[in-house]
PDB file of C-alpha atoms in Angstrom:
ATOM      1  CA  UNK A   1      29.640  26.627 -65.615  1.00 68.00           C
ATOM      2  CA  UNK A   2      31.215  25.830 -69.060  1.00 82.00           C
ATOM      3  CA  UNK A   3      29.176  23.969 -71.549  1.00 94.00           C
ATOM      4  CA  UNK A   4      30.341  21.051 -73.597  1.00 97.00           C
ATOM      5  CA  UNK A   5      33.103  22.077 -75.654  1.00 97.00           C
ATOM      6  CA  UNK A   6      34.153  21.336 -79.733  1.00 98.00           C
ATOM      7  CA  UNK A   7      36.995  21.853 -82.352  1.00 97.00           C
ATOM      8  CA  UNK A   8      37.609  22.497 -84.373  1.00 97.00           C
ATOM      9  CA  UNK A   9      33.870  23.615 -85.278  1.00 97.00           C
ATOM     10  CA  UNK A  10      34.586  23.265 -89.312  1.00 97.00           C
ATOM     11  CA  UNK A  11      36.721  20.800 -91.308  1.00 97.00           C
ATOM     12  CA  UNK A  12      36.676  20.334 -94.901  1.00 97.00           C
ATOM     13  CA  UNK A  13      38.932  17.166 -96.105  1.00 96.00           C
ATOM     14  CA  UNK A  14      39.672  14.977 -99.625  1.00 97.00           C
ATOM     15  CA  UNK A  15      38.607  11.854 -99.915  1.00 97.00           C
ATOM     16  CA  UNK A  16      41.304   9.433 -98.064  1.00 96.00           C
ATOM     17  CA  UNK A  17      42.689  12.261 -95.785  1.00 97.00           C
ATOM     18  CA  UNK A  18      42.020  11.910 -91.944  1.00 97.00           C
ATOM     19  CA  UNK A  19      41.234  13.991 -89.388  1.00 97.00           C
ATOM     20  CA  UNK A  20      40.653  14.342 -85.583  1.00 98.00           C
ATOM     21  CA  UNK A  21      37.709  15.898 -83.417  1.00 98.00           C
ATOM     22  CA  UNK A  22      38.257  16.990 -80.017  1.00 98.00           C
ATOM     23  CA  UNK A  23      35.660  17.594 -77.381  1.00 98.00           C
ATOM     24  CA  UNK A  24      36.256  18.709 -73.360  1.00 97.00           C
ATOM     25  CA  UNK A  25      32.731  17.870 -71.291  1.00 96.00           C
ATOM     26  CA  UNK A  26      31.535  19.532 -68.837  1.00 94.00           C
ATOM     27  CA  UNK A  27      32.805  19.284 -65.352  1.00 92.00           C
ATOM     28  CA  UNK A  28      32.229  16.460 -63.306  1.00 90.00           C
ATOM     29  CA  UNK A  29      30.261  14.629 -66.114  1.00 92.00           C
ATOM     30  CA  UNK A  30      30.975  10.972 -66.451  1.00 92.00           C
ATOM     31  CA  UNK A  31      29.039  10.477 -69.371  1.00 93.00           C
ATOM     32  CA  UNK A  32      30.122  10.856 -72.944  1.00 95.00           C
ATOM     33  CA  UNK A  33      28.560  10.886 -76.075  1.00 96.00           C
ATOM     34  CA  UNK A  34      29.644  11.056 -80.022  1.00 98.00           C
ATOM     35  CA  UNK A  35      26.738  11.429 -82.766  1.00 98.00           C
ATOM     36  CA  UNK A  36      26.089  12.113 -86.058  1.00 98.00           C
ATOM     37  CA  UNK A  37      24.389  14.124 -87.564  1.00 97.00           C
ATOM     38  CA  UNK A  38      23.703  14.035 -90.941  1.00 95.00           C
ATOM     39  CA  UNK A  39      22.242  17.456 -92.817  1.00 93.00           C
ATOM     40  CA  UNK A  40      18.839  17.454 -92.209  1.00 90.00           C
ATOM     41  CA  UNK A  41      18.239  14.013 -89.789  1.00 94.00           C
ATOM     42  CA  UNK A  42      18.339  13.773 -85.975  1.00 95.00           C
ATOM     43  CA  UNK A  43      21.540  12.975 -84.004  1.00 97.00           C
ATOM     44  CA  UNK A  44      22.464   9.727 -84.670  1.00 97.00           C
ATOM     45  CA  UNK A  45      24.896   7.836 -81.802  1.00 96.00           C
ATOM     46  CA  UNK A  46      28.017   6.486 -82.708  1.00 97.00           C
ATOM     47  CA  UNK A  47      29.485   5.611 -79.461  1.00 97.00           C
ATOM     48  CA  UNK A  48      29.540   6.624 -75.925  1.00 95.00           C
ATOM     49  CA  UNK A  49      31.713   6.301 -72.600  1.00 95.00           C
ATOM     50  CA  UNK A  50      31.199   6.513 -68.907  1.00 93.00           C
ATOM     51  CA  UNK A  51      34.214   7.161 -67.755  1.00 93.00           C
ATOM     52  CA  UNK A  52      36.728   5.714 -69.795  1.00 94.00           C
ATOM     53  CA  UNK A  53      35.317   2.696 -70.547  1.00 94.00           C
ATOM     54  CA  UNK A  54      33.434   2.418 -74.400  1.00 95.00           C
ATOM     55  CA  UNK A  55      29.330   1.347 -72.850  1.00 93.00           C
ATOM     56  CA  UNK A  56      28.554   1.221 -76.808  1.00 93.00           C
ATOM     57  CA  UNK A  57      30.289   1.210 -79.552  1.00 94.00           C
ATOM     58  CA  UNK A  58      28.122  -0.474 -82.202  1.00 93.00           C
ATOM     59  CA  UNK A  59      27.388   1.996 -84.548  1.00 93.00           C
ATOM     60  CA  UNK A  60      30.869   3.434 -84.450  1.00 94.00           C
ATOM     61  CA  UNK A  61      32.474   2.071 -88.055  1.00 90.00           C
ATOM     62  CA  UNK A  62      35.417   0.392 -86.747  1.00 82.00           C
ATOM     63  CA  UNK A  63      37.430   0.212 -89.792  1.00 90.00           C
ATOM     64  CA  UNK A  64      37.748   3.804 -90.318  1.00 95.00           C
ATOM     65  CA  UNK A  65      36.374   5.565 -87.397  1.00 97.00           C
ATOM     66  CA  UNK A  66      37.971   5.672 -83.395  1.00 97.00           C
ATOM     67  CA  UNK A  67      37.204   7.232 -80.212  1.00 97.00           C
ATOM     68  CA  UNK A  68      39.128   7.528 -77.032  1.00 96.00           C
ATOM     69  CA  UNK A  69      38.411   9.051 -73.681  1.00 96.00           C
ATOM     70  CA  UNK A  70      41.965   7.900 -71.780  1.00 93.00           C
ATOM     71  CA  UNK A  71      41.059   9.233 -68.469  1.00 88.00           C
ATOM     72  CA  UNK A  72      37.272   9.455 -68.669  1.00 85.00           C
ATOM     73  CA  UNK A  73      37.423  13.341 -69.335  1.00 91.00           C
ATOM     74  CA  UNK A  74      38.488  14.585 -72.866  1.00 97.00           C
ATOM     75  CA  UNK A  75      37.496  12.762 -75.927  1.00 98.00           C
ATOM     76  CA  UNK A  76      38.960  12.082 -79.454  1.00 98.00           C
ATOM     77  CA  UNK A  77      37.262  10.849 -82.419  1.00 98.00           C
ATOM     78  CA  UNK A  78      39.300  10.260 -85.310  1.00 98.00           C
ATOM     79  CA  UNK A  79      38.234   9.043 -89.036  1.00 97.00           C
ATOM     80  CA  UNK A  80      41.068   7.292 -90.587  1.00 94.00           C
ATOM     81  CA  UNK A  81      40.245   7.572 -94.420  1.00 93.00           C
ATOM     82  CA  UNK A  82      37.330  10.058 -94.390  1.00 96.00           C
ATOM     83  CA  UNK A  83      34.117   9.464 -97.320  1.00 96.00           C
ATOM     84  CA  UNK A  84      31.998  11.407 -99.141  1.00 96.00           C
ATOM     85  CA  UNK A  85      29.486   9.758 -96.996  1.00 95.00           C
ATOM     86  CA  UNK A  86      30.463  10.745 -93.793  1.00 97.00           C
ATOM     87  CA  UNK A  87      30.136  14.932 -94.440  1.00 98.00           C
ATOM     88  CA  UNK A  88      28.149  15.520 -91.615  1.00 98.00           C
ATOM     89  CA  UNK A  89      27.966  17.893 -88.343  1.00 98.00           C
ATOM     90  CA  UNK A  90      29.832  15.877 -85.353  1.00 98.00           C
ATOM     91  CA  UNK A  91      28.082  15.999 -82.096  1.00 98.00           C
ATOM     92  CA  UNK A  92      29.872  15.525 -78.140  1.00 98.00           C
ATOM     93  CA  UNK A  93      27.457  15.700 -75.619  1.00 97.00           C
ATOM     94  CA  UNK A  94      27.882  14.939 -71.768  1.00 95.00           C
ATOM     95  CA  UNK A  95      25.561  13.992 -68.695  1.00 93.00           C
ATOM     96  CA  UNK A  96      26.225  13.314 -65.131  1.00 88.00           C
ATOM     97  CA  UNK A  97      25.576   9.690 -62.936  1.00 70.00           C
ATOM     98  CA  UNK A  98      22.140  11.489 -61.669  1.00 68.00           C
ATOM     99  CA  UNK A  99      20.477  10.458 -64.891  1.00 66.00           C
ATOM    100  CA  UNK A 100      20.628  14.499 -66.365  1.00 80.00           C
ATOM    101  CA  UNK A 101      19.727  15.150 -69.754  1.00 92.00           C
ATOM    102  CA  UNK A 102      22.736  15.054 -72.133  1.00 94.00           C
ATOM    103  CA  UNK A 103      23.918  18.882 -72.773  1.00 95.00           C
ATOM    104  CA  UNK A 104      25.806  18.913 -76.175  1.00 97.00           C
ATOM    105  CA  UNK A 105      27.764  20.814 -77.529  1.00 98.00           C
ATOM    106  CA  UNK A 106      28.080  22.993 -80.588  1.00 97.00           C
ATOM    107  CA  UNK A 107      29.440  20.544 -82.866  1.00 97.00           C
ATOM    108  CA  UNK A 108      31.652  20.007 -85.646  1.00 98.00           C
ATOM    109  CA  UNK A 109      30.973  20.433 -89.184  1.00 97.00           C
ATOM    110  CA  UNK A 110      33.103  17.877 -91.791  1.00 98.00           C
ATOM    111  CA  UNK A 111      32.523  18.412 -95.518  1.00 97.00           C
ATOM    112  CA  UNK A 112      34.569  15.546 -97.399  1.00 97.00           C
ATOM    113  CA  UNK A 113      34.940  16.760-100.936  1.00 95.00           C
TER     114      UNK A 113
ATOM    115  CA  UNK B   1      14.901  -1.808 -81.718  1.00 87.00           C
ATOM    116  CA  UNK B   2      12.994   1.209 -80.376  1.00 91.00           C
ATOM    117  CA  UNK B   3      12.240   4.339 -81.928  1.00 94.00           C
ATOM    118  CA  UNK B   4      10.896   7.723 -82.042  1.00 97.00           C
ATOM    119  CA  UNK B   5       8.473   9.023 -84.761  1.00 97.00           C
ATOM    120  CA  UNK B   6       8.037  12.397 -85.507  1.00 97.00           C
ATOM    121  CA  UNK B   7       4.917  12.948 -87.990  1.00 94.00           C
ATOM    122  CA  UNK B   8       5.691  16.510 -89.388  1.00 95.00           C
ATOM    123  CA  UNK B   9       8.368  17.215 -91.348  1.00 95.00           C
ATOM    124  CA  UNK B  10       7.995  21.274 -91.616  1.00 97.00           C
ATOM    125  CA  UNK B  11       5.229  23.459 -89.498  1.00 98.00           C
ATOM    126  CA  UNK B  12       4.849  26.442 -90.814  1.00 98.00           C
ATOM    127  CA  UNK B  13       3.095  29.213 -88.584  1.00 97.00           C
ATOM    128  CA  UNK B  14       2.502  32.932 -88.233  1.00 98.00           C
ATOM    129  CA  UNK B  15       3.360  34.221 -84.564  1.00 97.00           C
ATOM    130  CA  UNK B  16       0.672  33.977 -81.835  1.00 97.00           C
ATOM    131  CA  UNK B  17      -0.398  31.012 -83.576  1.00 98.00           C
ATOM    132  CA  UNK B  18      -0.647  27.487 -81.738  1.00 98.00           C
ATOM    133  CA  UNK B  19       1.941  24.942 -82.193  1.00 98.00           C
ATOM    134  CA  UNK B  20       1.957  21.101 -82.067  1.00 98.00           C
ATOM    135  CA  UNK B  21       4.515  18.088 -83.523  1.00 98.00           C
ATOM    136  CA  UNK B  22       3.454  14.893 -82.761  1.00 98.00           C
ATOM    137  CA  UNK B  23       5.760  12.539 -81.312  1.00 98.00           C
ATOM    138  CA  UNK B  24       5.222   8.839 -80.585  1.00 98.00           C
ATOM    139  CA  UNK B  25       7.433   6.310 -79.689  1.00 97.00           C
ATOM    140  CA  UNK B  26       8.152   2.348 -79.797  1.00 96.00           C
ATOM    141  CA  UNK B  27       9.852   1.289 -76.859  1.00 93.00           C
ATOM    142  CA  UNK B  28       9.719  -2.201 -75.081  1.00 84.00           C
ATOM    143  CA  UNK B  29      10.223  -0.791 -71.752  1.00 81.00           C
ATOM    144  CA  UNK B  30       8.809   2.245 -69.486  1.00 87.00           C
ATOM    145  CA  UNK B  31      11.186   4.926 -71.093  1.00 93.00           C
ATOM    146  CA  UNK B  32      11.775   8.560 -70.375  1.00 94.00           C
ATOM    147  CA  UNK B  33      10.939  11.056 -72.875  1.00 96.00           C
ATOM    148  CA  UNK B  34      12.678  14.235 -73.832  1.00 97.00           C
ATOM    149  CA  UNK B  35      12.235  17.469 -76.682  1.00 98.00           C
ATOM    150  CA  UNK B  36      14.887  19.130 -77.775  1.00 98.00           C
ATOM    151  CA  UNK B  37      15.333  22.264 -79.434  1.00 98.00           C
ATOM    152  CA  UNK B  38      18.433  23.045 -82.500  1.00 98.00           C
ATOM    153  CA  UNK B  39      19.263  26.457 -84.141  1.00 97.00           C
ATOM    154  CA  UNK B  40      21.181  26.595 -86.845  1.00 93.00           C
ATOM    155  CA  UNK B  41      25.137  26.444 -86.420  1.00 92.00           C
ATOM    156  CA  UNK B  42      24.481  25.180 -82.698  1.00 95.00           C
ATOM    157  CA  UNK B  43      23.938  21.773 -81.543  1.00 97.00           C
ATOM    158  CA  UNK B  44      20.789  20.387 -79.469  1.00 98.00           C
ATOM    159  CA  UNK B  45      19.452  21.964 -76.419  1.00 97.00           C
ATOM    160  CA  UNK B  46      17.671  20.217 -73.887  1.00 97.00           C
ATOM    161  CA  UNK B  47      14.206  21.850 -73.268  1.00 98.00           C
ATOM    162  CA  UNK B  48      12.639  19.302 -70.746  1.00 97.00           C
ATOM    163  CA  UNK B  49      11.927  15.282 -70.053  1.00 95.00           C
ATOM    164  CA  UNK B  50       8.757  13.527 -68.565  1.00 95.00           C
ATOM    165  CA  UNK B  51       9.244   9.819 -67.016  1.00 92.00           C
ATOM    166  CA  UNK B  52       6.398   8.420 -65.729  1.00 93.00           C
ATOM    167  CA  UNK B  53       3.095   8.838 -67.277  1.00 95.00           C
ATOM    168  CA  UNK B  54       0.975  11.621 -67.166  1.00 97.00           C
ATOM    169  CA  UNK B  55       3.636  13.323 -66.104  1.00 97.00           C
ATOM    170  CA  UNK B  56       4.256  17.129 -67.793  1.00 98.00           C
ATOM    171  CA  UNK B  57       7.588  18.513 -68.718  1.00 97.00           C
ATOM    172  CA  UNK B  58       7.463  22.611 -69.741  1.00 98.00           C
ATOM    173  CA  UNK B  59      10.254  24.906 -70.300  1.00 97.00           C
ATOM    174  CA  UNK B  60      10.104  28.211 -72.325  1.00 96.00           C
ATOM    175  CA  UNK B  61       6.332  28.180 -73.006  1.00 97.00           C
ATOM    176  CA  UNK B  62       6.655  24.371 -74.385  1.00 98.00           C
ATOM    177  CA  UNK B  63       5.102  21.445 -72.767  1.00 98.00           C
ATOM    178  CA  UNK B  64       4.510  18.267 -73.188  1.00 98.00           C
ATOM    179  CA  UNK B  65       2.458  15.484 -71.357  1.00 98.00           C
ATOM    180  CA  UNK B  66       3.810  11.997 -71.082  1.00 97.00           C
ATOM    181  CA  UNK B  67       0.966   9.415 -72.804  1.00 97.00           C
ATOM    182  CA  UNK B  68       1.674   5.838 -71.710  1.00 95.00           C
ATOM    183  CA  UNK B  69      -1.568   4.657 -73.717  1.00 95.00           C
ATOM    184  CA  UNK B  70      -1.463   6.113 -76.759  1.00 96.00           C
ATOM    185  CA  UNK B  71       2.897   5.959 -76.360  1.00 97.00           C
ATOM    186  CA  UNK B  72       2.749   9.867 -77.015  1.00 97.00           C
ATOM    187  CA  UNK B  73       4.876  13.150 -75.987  1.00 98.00           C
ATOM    188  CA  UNK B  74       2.814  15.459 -78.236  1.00 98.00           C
ATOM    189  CA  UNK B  75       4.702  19.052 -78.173  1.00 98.00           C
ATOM    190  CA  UNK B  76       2.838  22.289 -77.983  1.00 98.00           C
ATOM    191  CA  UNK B  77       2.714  26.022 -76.999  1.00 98.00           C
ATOM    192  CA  UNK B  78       0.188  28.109 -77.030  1.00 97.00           C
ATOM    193  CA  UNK B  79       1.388  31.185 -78.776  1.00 96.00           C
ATOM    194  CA  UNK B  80       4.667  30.917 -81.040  1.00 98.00           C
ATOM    195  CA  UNK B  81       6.921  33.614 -81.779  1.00 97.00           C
ATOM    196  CA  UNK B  82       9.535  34.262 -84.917  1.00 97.00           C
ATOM    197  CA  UNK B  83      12.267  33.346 -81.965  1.00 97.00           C
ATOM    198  CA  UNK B  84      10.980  30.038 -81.974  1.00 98.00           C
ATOM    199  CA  UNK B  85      11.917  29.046 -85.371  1.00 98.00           C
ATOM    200  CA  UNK B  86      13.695  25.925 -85.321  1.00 98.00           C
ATOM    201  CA  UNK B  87      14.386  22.476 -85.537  1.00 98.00           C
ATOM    202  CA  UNK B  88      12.853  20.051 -82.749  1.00 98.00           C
ATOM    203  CA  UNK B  89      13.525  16.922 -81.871  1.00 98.00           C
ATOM    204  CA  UNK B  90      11.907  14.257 -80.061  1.00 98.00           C
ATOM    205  CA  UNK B  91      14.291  11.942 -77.754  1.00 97.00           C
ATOM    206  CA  UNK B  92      13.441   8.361 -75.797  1.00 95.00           C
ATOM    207  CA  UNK B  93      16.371   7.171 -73.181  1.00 92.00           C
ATOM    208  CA  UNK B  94      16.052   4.676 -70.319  1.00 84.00           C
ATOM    209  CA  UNK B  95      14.687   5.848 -66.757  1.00 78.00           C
ATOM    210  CA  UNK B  96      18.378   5.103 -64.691  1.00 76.00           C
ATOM    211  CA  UNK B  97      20.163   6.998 -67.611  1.00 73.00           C
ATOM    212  CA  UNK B  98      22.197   4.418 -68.419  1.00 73.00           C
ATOM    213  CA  UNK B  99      22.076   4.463 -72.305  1.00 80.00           C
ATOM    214  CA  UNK B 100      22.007   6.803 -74.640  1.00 91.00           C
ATOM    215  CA  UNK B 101      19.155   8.525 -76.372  1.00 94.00           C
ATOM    216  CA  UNK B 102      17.656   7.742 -79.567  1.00 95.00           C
ATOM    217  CA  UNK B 103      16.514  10.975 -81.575  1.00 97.00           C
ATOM    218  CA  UNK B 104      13.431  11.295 -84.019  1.00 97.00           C
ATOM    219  CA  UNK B 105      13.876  12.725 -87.289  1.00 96.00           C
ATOM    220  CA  UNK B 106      13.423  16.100 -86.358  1.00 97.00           C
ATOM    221  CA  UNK B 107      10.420  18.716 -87.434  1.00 98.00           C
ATOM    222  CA  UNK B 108      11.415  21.939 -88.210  1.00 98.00           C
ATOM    223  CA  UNK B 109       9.341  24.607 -87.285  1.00 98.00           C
ATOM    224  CA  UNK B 110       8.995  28.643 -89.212  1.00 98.00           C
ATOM    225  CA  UNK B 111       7.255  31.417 -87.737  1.00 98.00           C
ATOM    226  CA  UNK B 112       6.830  34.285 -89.823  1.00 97.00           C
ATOM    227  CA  UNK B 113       6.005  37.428 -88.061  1.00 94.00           C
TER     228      UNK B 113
END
């Protein structure tokens, strides 16, 4: 069975540019998660789906960041105008209805110079 | 809001020795519990959950007893090896899996041979 899968797995931006991460869960999954994860902290959630419909959103900083899952398999999370502040690794994890354990996967790695 | 607390920062060991990071958590309901294990360059992988009290999760030599009284999921193994250098994190999430978890700060663990 494929694992959770990222990309790109490194991105290094300016200040101001924007950029897109991309994540495919695992099969049959309806459950999907974004996080942050800032060098040397735990995983921090910025929003998740079930389905395609956003269950929380509240940490996600609307006015620069986005995340879609159209049809509640594939995600995209975007930053508009990427920070200094926001150089972290980007996490996608999934889990099934049956209440599994989220399964992430490798993540992606954003330095903002 | 609840929360995880993870009381070591950095363990650092010689192999065969015996490992614990504390874990304790703030919750206002019955949560379920999870440790999870990173490697550098890789995102989190699940090593095992607990749900009810007393209850013990193991996986890999780890384990880790569910403590409803002293709100506790204590890791340990008995007899570490230079493999199990890492970071580990402690996770809380609701019983029906219907939210997502909330990580602890993470206690990173060397094992010189």
């Amino acid at each position: 069975e494929a694992g959770v899968t990222q990309s790109p797995r490194y991105a290094v931006l300016q200040e101001g540019q924007a950029v897109s991460f991309w994540c495919d869960p695992i099969s049959g999954h309806d459950t999907l998660y974004w996080y942050q994860q800032p060098r040397d902290q735990g995983p921090q959630l910025l929003v998740y789906f079930r389905d395609e419909a956003v269950i929380d959103n509240s940490q996600l900083p609307s006015d620069r960041f986005s995340a879609v899952r159209p049809k509640g398999t594939n995600s995209t999370l975007k930053i508009q105008s990427a920070k200094q502040g926001d150089t972290a690794t980007y996490l996608c994890a999934s889990s099934s209805a049956n209440n599994q354990a989220p399964l992430f996967g490798e993540g992606t790695r954003l330095s903002v110079l | 809001g609840d929360s995880v607390t993870q009381t070591e920062g950095q363990v650092a060991l010689s192999e065969e020795d015996f490992l614990t990071i504390h874990c304790n958590y703030s919750a206002s309901g019955y949560p379920a519990l999870f440790w999870y294990v990173q490697y550098p360059g890789e995102g989190p992988q699940f090593l095992f959950r607990a749900s009810r009290d007393k209850e013990k999760g193991s996986s890999r030599g780890f384990e880790a007893t569910y403590d409803k009284g002293t709100t506790s999921f204590h890791l340990r193994k008995a007899s570490v090896q230079e493999s199990d250098s890492a970071v580990y994190y402690c996770a809380l999430g609701d019983q029906e899996g219907g939210r997502a978890l909330i990580f602890g700060t993470g206690t990173t663990v060397s094992v010189s041979p």
